[in-house]
XYZ file of C-alpha atoms in Angstrom:
304
model
C 100.968 74.695 151.998
C 101.475 70.896 151.618
C 98.642 69.657 150.215
C 96.584 66.651 151.845
C 97.124 64.370 148.705
C 100.584 64.296 148.267
C 102.717 61.718 148.446
C 104.686 61.097 152.152
C 108.315 62.132 152.159
C 110.682 59.158 151.794
C 113.372 58.992 155.106
C 117.406 58.486 152.850
C 118.619 55.660 153.714
C 121.335 55.324 156.885
C 124.786 56.325 156.128
C 126.598 53.934 156.587
C 128.615 53.352 159.591
C 132.802 53.796 159.466
C 132.980 50.455 161.196
C 129.789 48.214 160.505
C 130.968 45.360 159.022
C 127.679 43.866 158.988
C 124.884 45.858 156.058
C 122.180 47.465 157.257
C 119.558 44.534 155.594
C 121.804 42.178 154.087
C 119.748 39.822 151.376
C 117.898 37.026 153.374
C 119.791 33.379 153.524
C 117.571 30.671 151.593
C 117.782 28.884 154.696
C 115.043 28.412 156.960
C 115.415 29.386 159.992
C 116.478 26.589 162.436
C 113.925 25.738 165.091
C 113.057 22.689 167.511
C 111.278 20.571 164.513
C 114.058 21.182 162.323
C 116.592 19.858 165.038
C 115.245 17.217 165.270
C 114.228 16.338 161.756
C 118.127 16.451 161.389
C 118.149 14.237 164.303
C 116.026 11.827 163.471
C 117.542 11.315 159.407
C 121.289 11.114 161.085
C 121.721 14.774 159.884
C 125.185 15.833 161.829
C 124.301 18.996 164.170
C 127.173 22.167 164.132
C 127.629 24.164 166.452
C 130.184 27.554 167.124
C 130.437 29.025 170.222
C 130.288 33.184 169.238
C 130.026 36.319 171.716
C 129.493 39.383 169.707
C 127.702 40.051 166.772
C 130.075 39.992 163.374
C 131.549 36.531 164.405
C 127.905 35.452 164.576
C 126.644 36.656 161.699
C 129.945 35.648 160.086
C 129.384 31.663 161.631
C 125.502 31.722 160.066
C 126.613 32.321 156.769
C 129.399 29.907 156.694
C 126.027 27.850 157.920
C 126.599 26.679 161.392
C 123.097 25.696 162.576
C 123.712 25.947 166.095
C 125.323 29.527 167.466
C 126.261 29.073 171.783
C 126.861 32.275 173.943
C 128.522 30.544 175.912
C 129.860 31.098 179.558
C 133.545 30.042 178.266
C 133.380 34.488 176.777
C 135.018 34.162 181.198
C 138.562 32.413 179.337
C 138.223 33.699 176.192
C 137.340 37.426 176.395
C 137.792 38.542 179.764
C 140.527 36.867 180.448
C 139.685 34.739 183.078
C 141.198 31.134 184.605
C 137.343 29.444 184.372
C 133.737 30.491 184.002
C 133.247 30.465 187.178
C 133.147 34.383 187.022
C 131.045 35.281 184.176
C 127.642 36.191 185.273
C 124.466 36.713 183.804
C 124.892 40.433 183.206
C 127.364 39.905 181.051
C 125.781 36.203 179.398
C 123.108 38.801 179.030
C 125.249 41.649 177.207
C 126.830 39.114 174.752
C 123.922 37.324 174.090
C 122.208 40.773 172.926
C 125.471 41.321 171.282
C 124.669 37.499 168.979
C 121.334 38.290 168.446
C 121.575 41.487 167.272
C 124.514 40.250 164.762
C 121.354 37.537 163.268
C 119.160 39.615 163.211
C 121.311 42.051 161.213
C 122.329 39.889 158.821
C 119.171 37.669 158.288
C 120.391 35.088 160.174
C 118.351 32.044 160.641
C 121.150 29.997 163.562
C 119.337 28.900 166.366
C 120.545 30.609 169.538
C 122.144 28.991 172.585
C 121.911 31.022 176.081
C 124.746 30.117 178.742
C 122.913 30.066 182.207
C 126.504 31.246 184.203
C 127.412 29.662 187.841
C 125.721 31.051 190.268
C 122.378 31.854 188.530
C 119.773 28.712 188.712
C 121.179 26.911 191.760
C 119.358 28.626 194.091
C 116.298 27.916 192.740
C 113.816 26.939 190.200
C 112.360 30.621 190.102
C 115.613 31.863 190.181
C 116.530 29.791 186.843
C 113.192 30.750 185.490
C 114.081 34.835 186.250
C 117.831 34.148 184.943
C 116.319 32.015 181.480
C 113.812 34.878 180.799
C 116.922 37.446 180.413
C 118.610 35.656 177.803
C 115.312 34.715 175.718
C 114.337 38.528 176.531
C 117.843 38.775 175.642
C 117.576 36.829 172.257
C 118.560 33.281 172.917
C 116.108 30.577 171.317
C 116.715 27.863 174.527
C 119.630 28.276 177.789
C 121.508 25.662 178.515
C 122.737 24.410 181.998
C 125.378 22.091 183.359
C 125.109 18.604 185.445
C 122.613 16.023 186.177
C 120.837 15.063 188.780
C 119.510 18.340 190.786
C 119.149 19.929 187.892
C 116.166 17.393 186.428
C 113.598 18.838 188.258
C 114.853 22.497 186.845
C 115.374 21.338 183.409
C 111.696 19.592 183.586
C 110.112 23.515 185.327
C 111.298 25.439 182.081
C 110.236 23.023 179.676
C 106.786 23.570 181.745
C 106.727 27.021 181.261
C 107.905 27.055 177.230
C 111.418 27.253 177.531
C 113.865 24.979 175.596
C 116.882 23.381 177.828
C 119.673 21.998 176.060
C 121.678 19.824 179.006
C 125.660 19.656 180.063
C 127.370 16.891 181.531
C 131.232 14.945 181.460
C 132.537 17.554 182.401
C 131.451 20.662 183.909
C 133.605 23.416 183.538
C 131.454 25.825 186.172
C 132.433 22.700 189.415
C 135.850 22.471 187.531
C 137.165 22.979 190.984
C 134.644 20.383 192.497
C 135.594 17.776 189.546
C 139.547 18.424 190.346
C 140.456 19.664 187.125
C 139.138 19.526 183.740
C 139.536 15.570 183.499
C 138.128 13.763 181.380
C 134.735 11.733 183.338
C 132.771 8.573 182.984
C 135.948 6.580 182.762
C 134.806 3.690 184.633
C 131.654 2.012 185.126
C 129.833 3.842 187.770
C 130.900 6.609 186.548
C 129.512 5.900 183.188
C 126.638 4.127 184.354
C 125.826 7.400 186.739
C 126.081 9.089 183.856
C 123.865 6.887 181.108
C 121.494 7.689 184.074
C 121.428 10.680 184.334
C 121.745 11.572 180.647
C 118.232 9.729 180.242
C 116.581 11.705 183.844
C 117.167 15.240 181.300
C 115.852 13.716 178.357
C 112.492 12.766 180.275
C 112.606 16.167 181.879
C 112.773 17.807 178.600
C 116.196 18.477 177.823
C 116.216 19.087 173.753
C 119.745 18.931 173.668
C 123.052 17.939 176.173
C 126.286 18.758 175.498
C 129.065 15.652 175.986
C 132.565 16.772 176.480
C 135.323 15.177 177.899
C 133.497 11.486 178.188
C 134.974 8.458 176.730
C 133.606 7.651 173.165
C 132.521 4.710 173.618
C 130.829 6.058 176.495
C 129.465 8.998 174.719
C 128.370 6.833 172.352
C 126.129 4.133 174.293
C 124.311 7.903 175.644
C 123.048 8.952 172.330
C 122.438 5.737 171.046
C 120.218 5.742 174.330
C 118.502 8.867 174.316
C 115.440 8.489 171.533
C 114.194 12.150 171.067
C 117.417 14.720 172.715
C 120.524 14.573 170.661
C 124.049 14.765 171.539
C 126.396 17.860 170.957
C 129.659 16.147 171.714
C 133.124 18.169 173.082
C 136.097 15.996 173.034
C 133.381 12.924 173.133
C 134.514 10.794 170.566
C 132.393 10.612 166.163
C 129.266 8.843 167.088
C 127.606 11.768 168.764
C 124.733 13.607 167.072
C 126.722 16.804 166.372
C 129.262 18.351 167.185
C 130.443 22.185 169.532
C 133.769 24.051 170.029
C 134.863 27.157 170.685
C 135.089 30.098 167.674
C 138.727 30.642 169.294
C 140.216 27.267 169.571
C 139.192 26.160 166.219
C 140.198 29.144 164.287
C 144.117 28.524 166.362
C 143.075 32.139 168.415
C 143.913 30.466 172.197
C 145.922 31.740 174.464
C 147.307 28.886 176.315
C 147.132 24.664 175.748
C 145.513 24.053 172.898
C 143.092 21.010 174.025
C 143.003 17.532 172.714
C 140.221 17.535 171.694
C 140.455 20.474 169.313
C 141.320 20.861 165.099
C 143.283 24.156 164.138
C 140.747 24.502 161.263
C 142.729 27.836 160.073
C 146.064 25.856 160.200
C 146.682 25.811 156.843
C 148.274 22.445 156.202
C 145.759 22.896 152.556
C 142.668 21.217 154.496
C 142.121 24.396 155.411
C 140.751 27.540 155.501
C 143.050 30.983 155.141
C 139.739 33.228 155.843
C 137.516 32.670 159.050
C 134.544 32.008 157.248
C 135.964 29.139 155.186
C 137.457 27.610 158.344
C 134.261 27.719 159.658
C 132.596 26.332 156.818
C 135.655 23.530 156.303
C 134.593 22.777 160.014
C 130.447 21.779 158.972
C 132.247 20.350 156.230
C 134.288 18.402 158.405
C 131.259 17.766 161.262
C 128.974 16.667 158.328
C 131.111 14.204 156.770
C 132.519 12.921 159.177
C 136.031 13.322 159.395
C 135.737 15.913 162.250
C 136.413 14.406 165.199
C 138.808 11.183 164.703
C 138.388 9.602 167.717
C 141.895 8.494 167.597
C 143.288 11.979 167.475
C 140.434 13.852 169.216
C 138.455 12.022 171.854
C 139.828 9.295 175.089
């Protein structure tokens, strides 16, 4: 019979899994967890913000360890993971699943990155209430922020979500979910009229409470103007030149793992030309350094 004062039994540590690339509890990071105040502070100080996409636990943990501040679970997973020809076929359930995978990877590795989940096509278009339900799904899966595409009608949706405590990243320029309406993957904001519209929509989204704005395939001069116009909403460029507050790339692109033609705005950080790395983490670290020191992107090579 066990004494009432006997020491409690201590369970043995869990056995290592045969395929686990992440330790059950790695050494906590010395970096502080990313937050909206920290992102705003970086923006105010002129420090470039780095972002990469990730779709699973392991790549998310590696990106975080490499110093990437923001991880986007992009609906680009439809193209790089599912083999689709556009992002239109990605479902909310797929986004929920991959967001949860990434969040689990960050938790297991004591990650500190800010996690953004894409609201897929059709998940926020019917009403503000539908957008709220979809955003809640991604937030409950582990996202810290949701991203949606477009200006104009989305402004009030952004306001509706922000008023309910959901941080929002907006997205202007080339919006892949509406690629068929745009006539293909084309540079946006090239004319004076379209550039003026982009500036108006960016200002409206900031006023509605958007905390971040992705600018995709926008002329470098226009994206720099938008960046200067927005006082408290940092811009994140992809194919938008080096005048934005930060940069984002699709993970597979910057690792040279592209199933099709490499976009002009991409740099392969694993191509082994002496400045890149032969390891995935090294390539991510090189990307972070290049964005921070301004050597990527180069407007003459990666922008319009």
